[in-house]
mmCIF file of C-alpha atoms in Angstrom:
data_model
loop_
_atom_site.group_PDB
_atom_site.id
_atom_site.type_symbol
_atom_site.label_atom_id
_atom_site.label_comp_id
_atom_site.label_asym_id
_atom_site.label_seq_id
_atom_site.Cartn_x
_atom_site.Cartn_y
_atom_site.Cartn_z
ATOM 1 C CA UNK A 1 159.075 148.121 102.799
ATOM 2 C CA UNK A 2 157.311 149.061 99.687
ATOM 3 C CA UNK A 3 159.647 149.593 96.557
ATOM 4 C CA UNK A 4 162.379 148.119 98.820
ATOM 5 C CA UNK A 5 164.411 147.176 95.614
ATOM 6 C CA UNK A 6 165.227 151.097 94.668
ATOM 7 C CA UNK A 7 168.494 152.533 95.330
ATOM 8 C CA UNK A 8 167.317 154.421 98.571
ATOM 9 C CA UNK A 9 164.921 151.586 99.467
ATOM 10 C CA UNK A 10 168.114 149.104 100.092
ATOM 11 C CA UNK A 11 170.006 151.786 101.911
ATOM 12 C CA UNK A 12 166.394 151.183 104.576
ATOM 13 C CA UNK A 13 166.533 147.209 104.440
ATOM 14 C CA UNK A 14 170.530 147.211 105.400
ATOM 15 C CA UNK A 15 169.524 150.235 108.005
ATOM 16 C CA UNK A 16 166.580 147.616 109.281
ATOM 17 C CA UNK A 17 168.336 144.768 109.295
ATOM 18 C CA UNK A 18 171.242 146.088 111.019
ATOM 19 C CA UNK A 19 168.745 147.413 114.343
ATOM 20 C CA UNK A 20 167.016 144.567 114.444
ATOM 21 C CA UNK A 21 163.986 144.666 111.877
ATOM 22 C CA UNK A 22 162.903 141.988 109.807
ATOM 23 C CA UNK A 23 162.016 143.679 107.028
ATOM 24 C CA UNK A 24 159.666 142.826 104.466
ATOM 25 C CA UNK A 25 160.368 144.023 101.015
ATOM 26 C CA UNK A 26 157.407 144.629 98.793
ATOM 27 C CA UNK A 27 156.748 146.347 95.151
ATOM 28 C CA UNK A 28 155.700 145.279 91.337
ATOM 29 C CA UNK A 29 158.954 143.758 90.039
ATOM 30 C CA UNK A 30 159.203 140.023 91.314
ATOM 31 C CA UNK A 31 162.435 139.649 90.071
ATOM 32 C CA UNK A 32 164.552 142.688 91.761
ATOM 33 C CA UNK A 33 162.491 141.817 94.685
ATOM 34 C CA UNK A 34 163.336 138.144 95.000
ATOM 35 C CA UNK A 35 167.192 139.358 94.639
ATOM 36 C CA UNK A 36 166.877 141.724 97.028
ATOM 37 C CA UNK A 37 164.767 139.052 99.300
ATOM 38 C CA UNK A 38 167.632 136.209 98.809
ATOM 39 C CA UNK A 39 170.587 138.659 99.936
ATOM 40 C CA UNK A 40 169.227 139.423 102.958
ATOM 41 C CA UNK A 41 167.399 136.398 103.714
ATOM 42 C CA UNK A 42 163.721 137.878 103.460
ATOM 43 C CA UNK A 43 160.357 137.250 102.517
ATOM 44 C CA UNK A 44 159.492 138.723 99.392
ATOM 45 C CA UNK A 45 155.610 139.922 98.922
ATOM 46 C CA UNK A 46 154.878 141.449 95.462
ATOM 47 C CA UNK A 47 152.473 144.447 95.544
ATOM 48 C CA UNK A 48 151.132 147.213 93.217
ATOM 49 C CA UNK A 49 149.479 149.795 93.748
ATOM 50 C CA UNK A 50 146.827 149.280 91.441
ATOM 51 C CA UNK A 51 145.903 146.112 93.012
ATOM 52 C CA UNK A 52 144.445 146.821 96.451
ATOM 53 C CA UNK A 53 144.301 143.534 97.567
ATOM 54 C CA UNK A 54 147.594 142.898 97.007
ATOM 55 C CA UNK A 55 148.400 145.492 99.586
ATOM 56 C CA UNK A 56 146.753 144.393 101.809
ATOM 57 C CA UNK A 57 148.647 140.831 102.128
ATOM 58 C CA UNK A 58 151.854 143.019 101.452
ATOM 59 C CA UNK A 59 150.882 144.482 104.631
ATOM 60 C CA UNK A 60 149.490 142.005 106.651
ATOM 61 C CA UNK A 61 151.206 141.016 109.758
ATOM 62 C CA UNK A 62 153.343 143.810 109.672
ATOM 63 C CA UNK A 63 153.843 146.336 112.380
ATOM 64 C CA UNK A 64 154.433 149.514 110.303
ATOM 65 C CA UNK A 65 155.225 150.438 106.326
ATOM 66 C CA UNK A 66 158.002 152.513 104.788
ATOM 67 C CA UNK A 67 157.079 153.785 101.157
ATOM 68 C CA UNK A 68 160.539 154.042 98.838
ATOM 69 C CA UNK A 69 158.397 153.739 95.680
ATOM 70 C CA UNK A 70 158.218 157.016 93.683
ATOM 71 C CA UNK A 71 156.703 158.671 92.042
ATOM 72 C CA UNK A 72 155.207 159.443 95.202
ATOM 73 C CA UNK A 73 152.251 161.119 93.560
ATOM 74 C CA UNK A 74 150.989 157.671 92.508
ATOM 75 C CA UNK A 75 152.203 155.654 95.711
ATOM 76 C CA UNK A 76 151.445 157.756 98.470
ATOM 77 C CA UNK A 77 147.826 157.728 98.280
ATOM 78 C CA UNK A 78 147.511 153.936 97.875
ATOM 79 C CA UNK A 79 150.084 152.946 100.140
ATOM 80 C CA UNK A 80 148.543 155.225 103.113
ATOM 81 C CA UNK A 81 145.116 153.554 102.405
ATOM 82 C CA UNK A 82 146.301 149.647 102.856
ATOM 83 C CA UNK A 83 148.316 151.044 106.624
ATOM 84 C CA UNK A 84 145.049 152.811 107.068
ATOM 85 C CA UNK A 85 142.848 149.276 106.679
ATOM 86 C CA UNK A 86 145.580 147.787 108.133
ATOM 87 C CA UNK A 87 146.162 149.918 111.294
ATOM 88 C CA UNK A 88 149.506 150.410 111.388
ATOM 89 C CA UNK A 89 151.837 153.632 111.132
ATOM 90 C CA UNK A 90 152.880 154.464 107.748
ATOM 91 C CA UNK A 91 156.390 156.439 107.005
ATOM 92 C CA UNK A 92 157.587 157.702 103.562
ATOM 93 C CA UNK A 93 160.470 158.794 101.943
ATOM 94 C CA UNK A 94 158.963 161.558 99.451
ATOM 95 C CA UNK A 95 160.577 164.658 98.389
ATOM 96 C CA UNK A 96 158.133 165.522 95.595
ATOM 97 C CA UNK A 97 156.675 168.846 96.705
ATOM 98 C CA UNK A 98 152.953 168.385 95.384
ATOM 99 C CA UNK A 99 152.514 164.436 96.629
ATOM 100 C CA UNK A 100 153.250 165.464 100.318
ATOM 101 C CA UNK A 101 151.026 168.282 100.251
ATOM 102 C CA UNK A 102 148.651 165.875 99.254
ATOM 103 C CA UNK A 103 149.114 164.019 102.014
ATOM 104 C CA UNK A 104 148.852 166.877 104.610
ATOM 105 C CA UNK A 105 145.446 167.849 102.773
ATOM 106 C CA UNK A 106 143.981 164.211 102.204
ATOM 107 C CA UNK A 107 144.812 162.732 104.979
ATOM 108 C CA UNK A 108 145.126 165.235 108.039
ATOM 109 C CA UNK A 109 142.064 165.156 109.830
ATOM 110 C CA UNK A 110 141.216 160.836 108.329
ATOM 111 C CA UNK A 111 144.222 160.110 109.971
ATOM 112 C CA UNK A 112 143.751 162.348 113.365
ATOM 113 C CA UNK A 113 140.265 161.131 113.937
ATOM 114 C CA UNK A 114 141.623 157.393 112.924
ATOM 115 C CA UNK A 115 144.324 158.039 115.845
ATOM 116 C CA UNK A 116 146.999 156.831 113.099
ATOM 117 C CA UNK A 117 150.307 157.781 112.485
ATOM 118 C CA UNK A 118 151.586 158.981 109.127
ATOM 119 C CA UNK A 119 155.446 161.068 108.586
ATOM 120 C CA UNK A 120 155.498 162.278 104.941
ATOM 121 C CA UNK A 121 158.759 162.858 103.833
ATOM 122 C CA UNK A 122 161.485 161.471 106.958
ATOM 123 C CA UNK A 123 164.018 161.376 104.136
ATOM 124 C CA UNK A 124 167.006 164.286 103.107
ATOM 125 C CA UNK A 125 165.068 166.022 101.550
ATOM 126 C CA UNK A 126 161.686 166.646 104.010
ATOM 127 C CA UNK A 127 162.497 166.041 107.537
ATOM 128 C CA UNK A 128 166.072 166.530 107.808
ATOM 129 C CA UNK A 129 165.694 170.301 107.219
ATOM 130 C CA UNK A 130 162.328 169.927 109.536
ATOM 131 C CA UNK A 131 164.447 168.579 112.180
ATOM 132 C CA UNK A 132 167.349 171.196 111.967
ATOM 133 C CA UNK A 133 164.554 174.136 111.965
ATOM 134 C CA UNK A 134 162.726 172.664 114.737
ATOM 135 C CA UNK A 135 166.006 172.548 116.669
ATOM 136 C CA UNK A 136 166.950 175.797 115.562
ATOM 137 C CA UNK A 137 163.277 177.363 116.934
ATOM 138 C CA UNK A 138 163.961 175.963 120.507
ATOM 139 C CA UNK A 139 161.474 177.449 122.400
ATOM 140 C CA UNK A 140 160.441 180.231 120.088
ATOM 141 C CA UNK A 141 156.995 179.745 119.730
ATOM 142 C CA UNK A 142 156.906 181.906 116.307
ATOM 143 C CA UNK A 143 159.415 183.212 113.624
ATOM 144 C CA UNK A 144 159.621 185.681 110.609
ATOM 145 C CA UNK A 145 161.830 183.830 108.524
ATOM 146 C CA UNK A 146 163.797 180.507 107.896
ATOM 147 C CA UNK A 147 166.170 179.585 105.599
ATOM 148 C CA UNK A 148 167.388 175.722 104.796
ATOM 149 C CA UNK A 149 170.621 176.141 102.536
ATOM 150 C CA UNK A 150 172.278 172.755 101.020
ATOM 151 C CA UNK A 151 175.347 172.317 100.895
ATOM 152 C CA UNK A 152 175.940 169.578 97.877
ATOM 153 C CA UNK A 153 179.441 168.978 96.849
ATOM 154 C CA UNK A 154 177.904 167.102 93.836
ATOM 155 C CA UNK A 155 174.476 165.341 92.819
ATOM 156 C CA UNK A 156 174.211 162.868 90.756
ATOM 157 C CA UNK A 157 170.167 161.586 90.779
ATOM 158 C CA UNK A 158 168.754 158.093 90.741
ATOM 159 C CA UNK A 159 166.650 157.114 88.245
ATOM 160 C CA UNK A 160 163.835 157.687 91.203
ATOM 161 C CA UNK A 161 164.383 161.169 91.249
ATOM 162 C CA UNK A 162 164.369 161.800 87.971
ATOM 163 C CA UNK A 163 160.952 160.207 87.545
ATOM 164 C CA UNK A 164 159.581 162.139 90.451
ATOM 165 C CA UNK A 165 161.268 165.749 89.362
ATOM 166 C CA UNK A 166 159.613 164.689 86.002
ATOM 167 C CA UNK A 167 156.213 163.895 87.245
ATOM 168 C CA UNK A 168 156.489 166.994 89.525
ATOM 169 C CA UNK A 169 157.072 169.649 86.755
ATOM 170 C CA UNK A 170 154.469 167.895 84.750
ATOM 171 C CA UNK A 171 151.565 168.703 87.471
ATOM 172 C CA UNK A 172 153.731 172.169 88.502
ATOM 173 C CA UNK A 173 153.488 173.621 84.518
ATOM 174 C CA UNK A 174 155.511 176.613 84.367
ATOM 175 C CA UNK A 175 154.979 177.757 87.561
ATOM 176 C CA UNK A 176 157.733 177.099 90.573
ATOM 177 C CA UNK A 177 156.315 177.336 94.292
ATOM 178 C CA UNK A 178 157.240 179.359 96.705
ATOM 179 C CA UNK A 179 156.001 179.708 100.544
ATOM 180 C CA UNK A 180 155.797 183.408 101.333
ATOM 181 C CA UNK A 181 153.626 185.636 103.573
ATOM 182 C CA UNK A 182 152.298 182.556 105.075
ATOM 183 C CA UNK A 183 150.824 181.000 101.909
ATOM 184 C CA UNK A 184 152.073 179.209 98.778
ATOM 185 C CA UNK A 185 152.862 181.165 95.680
ATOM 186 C CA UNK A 186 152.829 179.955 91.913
ATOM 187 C CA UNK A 187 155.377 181.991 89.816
ATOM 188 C CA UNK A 188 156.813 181.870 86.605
ATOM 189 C CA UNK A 189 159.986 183.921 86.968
ATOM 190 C CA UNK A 190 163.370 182.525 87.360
ATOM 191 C CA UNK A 191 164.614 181.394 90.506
ATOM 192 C CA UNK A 192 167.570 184.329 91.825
ATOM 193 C CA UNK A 193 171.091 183.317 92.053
ATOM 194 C CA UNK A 194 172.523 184.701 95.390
ATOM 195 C CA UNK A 195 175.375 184.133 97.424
ATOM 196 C CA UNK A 196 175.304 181.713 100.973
ATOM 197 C CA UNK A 197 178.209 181.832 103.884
ATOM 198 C CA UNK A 198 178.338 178.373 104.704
ATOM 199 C CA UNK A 199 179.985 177.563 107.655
ATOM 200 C CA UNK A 200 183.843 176.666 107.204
ATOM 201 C CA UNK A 201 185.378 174.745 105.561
ATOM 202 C CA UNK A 202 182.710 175.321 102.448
ATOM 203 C CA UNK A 203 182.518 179.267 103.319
ATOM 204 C CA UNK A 204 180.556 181.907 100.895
ATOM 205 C CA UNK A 205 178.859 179.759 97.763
ATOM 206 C CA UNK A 206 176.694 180.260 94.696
ATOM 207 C CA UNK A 207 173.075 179.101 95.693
ATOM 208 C CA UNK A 208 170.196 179.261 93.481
ATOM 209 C CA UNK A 209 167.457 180.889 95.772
ATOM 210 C CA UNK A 210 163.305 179.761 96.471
ATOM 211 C CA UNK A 211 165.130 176.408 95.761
ATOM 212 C CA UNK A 212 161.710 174.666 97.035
ATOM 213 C CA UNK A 213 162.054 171.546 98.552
ATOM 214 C CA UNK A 214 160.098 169.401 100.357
ATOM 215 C CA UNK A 215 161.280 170.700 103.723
ATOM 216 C CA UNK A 216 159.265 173.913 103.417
ATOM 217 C CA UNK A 217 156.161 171.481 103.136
ATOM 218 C CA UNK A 218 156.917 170.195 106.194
ATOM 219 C CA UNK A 219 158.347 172.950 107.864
ATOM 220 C CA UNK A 220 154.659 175.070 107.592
ATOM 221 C CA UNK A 221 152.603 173.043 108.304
ATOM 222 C CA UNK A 222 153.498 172.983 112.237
ATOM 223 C CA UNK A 223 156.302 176.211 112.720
ATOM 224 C CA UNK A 224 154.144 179.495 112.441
ATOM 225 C CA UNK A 225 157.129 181.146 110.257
ATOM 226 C CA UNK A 226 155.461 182.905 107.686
ATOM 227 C CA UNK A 227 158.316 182.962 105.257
ATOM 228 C CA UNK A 228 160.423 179.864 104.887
ATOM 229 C CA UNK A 229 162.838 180.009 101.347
ATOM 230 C CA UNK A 230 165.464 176.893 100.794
ATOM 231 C CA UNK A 231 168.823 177.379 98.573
ATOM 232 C CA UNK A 232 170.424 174.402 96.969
ATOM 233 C CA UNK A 233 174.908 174.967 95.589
ATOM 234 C CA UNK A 234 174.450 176.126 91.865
ATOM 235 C CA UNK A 235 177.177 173.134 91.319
ATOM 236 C CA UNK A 236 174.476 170.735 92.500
ATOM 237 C CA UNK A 237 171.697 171.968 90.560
ATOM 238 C CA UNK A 238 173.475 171.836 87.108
ATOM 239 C CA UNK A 239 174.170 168.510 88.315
ATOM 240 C CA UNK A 240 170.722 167.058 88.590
ATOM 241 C CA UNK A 241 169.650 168.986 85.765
ATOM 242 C CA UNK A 242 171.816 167.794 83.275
ATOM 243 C CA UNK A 243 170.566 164.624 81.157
ATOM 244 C CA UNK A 244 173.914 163.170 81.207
ATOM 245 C CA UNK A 245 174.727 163.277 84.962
ATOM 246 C CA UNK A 246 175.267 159.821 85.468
ATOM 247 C CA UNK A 247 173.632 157.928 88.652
ATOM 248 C CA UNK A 248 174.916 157.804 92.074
ATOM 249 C CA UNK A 249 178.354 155.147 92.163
ATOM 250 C CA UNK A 250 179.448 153.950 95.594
ATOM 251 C CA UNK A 251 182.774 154.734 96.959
ATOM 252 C CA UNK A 252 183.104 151.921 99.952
ATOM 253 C CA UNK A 253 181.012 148.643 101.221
ATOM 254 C CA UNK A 254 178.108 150.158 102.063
ATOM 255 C CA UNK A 255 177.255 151.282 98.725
ATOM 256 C CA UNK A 256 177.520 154.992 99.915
ATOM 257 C CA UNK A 257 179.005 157.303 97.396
ATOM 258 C CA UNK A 258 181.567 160.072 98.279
ATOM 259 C CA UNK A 259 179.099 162.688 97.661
ATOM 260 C CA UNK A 260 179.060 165.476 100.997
ATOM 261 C CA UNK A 261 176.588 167.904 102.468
ATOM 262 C CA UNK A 262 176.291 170.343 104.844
ATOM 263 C CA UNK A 263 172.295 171.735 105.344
ATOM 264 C CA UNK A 264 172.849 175.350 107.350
ATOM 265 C CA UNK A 265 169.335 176.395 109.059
ATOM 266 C CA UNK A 266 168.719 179.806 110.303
ATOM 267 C CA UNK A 267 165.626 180.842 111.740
ATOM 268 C CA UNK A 268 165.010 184.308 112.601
ATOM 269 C CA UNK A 269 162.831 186.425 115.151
ATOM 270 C CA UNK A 270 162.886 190.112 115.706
ATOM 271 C CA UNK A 271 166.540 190.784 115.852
ATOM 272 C CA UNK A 272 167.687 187.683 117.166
ATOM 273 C CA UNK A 273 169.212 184.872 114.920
ATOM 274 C CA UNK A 274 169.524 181.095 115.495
ATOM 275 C CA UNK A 275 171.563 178.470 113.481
ATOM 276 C CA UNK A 276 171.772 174.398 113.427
ATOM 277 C CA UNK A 277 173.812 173.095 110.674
ATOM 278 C CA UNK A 278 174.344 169.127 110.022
ATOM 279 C CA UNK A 279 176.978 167.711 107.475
ATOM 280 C CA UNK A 280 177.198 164.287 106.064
ATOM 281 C CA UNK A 281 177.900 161.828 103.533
ATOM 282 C CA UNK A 282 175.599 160.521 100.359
ATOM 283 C CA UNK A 283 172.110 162.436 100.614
ATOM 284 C CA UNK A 284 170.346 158.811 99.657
ATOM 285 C CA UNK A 285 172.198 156.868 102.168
ATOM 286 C CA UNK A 286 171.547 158.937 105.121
ATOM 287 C CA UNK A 287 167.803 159.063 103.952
ATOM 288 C CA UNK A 288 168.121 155.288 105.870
ATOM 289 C CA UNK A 289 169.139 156.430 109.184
ATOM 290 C CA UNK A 290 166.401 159.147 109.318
ATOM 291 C CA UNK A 291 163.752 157.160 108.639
ATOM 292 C CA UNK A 292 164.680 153.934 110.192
ATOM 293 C CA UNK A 293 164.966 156.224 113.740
ATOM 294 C CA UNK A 294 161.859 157.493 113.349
ATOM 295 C CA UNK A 295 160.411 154.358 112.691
ATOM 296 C CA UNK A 296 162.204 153.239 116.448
ATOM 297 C CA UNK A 297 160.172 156.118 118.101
ATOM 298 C CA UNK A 298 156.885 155.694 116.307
ATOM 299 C CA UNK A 299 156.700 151.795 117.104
ATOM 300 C CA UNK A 300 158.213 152.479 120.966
ATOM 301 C CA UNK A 301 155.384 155.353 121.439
ATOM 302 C CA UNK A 302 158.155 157.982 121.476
ATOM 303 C CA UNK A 303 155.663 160.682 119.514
ATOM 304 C CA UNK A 304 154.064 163.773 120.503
ATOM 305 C CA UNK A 305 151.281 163.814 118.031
ATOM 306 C CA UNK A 306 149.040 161.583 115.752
ATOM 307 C CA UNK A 307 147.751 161.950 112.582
ATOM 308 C CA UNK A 308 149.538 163.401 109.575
ATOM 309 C CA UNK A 309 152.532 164.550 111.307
ATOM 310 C CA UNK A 310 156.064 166.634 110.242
ATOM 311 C CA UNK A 311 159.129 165.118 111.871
ATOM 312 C CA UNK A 312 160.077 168.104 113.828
ATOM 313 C CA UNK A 313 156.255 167.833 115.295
ATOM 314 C CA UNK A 314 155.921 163.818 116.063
ATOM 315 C CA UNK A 315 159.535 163.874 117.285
ATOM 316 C CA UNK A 316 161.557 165.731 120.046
ATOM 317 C CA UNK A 317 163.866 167.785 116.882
ATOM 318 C CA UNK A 318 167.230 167.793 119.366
ATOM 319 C CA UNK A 319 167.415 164.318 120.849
ATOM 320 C CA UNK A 320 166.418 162.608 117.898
ATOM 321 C CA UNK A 321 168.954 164.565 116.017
ATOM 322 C CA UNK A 322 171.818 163.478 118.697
ATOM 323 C CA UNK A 323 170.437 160.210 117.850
ATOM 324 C CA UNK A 324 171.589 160.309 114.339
ATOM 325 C CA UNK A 325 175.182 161.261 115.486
ATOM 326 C CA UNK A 326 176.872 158.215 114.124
ATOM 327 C CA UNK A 327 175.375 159.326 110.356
ATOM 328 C CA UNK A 328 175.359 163.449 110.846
ATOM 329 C CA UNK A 329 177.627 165.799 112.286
ATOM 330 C CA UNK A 330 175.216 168.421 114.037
ATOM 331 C CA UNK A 331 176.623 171.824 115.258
ATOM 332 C CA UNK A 332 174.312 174.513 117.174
ATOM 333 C CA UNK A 333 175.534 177.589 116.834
ATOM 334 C CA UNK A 334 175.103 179.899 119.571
ATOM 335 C CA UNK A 335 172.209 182.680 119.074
ATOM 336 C CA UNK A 336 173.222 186.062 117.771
ATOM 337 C CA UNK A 337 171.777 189.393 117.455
ATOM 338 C CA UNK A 338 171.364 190.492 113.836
ATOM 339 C CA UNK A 339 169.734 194.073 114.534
#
């Protein structure tokens, strides 16, 4: 468990611990490492990513590693190297757009060749929405259009994700992405403010639309859907971009706070419309669940692919999202004509 000590990254060692895992928390700072290590009872290995070796006994004896260390753009590429030397899987919790589709292009064909198993973002934000679209596509074997729409009833970032949405604009400019036509677009005009009908009880809502998130990296590099836009509550986004929004506070034991969601997929073909929507509790708690079941499946040989892989590709989308039903409420709504 690499940056094990962050506020996500102890949401994963209680989610280990409590399957049956002994994790192993790693990262630079000794000290929020050895408190973490003496809660649970742990072994403690310090690691940085500037020191390779250091990784490497981090790593050693280990049968998989979980990256919570952002920014991602300086982890990812480090990290994936010591699993590769190491030969084991390696899972991450990224949502910064431009570090996983570094990973899809550094690492793709390495890591195929290598037979090795690496799932970019299995967090929220990445293969959540991957799941739900996956589910959503059934056995449509191509799409026009999908659309992830979340459902935030607040958002108060970590200090992790302000560092990453930092270190993302810096390498994004002025430009915001977009995935249309089947390729990704750089633009420099505002993002549209539209109106989504979330299911009840949260109904019609402000969104701010092309809301990019890391699901559409995920989402194209396995569905052929040419045009795949996200939306993200207008509430949510003033949240998160407001300096003073303080962190995340918990609300019961587990340290979860009594932030909701609800993340409405539709997927669309011809005049036929399909929808999977999922609801929850605290975006960076349920990151835990998600990743710690698809670290279950890797390690048990429950995958249908190698290499760099999206969740909704590696993983069968429905049953592992039944899987999650103790964490997500999952409703698949019956298909409808929209012609």
């Amino acid at each position: 468990m690499f940056g094990a000590y962050g506020h996500t990254g102890r949401f994963v060692v209680a989610e280990l611990a409590a399957r049956g895992f002994l994790p192993v928390p790693s990262g630079r700072n000794a000290q929020a490492l050895e408190e973490l290590a003496d809660a649970h009872g742990l072994e403690a290995r310090v690691a940085s990513v500037e020191d390779p070796a250091s990784l490497e006994w981090a790593l050693a004896g280990t049968a998989a590693v979980i990256n919570c260390a952002g920014p991602f753009a300086s982890t990812t590429g480090p990290v994936i190297e010591a699993a590769l030397r190491a030969g084991i899987p390696y899972l991450d919790v990224a949502a910064e757009l431009e570090a996983n589709l570094d990973t899809f292009a550094h690492y793709r064909e390495r890591a195929r060749d290598a037979g090795a198993v690496i799932v970019p973002a299995m967090a929220f934000f990445g293969g959540l929405g991957d799941l739900l679209a996956t589910a959503a596509m059934g056995d449509w074997t191509e799409a026009d259009e999908a659309h992830i729409a979340y459902g935030l009833s607040s958002w108060h970032p970590t200090a992790g994700t302000r560092l990453s949405g930092a270190v993302s604009r810096e390498r994004r400019g002025a430009n915001r992405l977009r995935y249309s036509g089947g390729q990704w677009e750089h633009r420099t005009d505002g993002a549209p403010t539209l109106e989504w009908s979330f299911p009840d009880p949260m109904g019609p809502r402000s969104v701010i639309g092309e809301f990019t998130m890391a699901d559409i990296v995920t989402v194209s590099q396995h569905l052929s859907i040419p045009d795949v836009t996200s939306y993200m509550t207008a509430e949510a986004v003033r949240d998160v971009a407001a300096p003073r929004t303080p962190a995340p506070t918990a609300a019961d034991t587990s340290g979860r706070s009594d932030q909701t969601f609800l993340v409405d997929v539709v997927v669309r073909s011809g005049g036929a419309e399909r929808r999977v929507t999922a609801g929850g509790r605290d975006i960076y708690a349920v990151t835990a669940p998600l990743v710690a079941e698809a670290l279950e499946r890797v390690l048990t040989g429950r995958t249908k692919a190698v290499g760099v892989a999206s969740a909704g590709e590696i993983f069968d989308a429905q049953e592992f999202l039944r899987a999650l039903a103790p964490h997500i409420a999952l409703d698949l709504h019956p298909q409808k004509q929209t012609a």
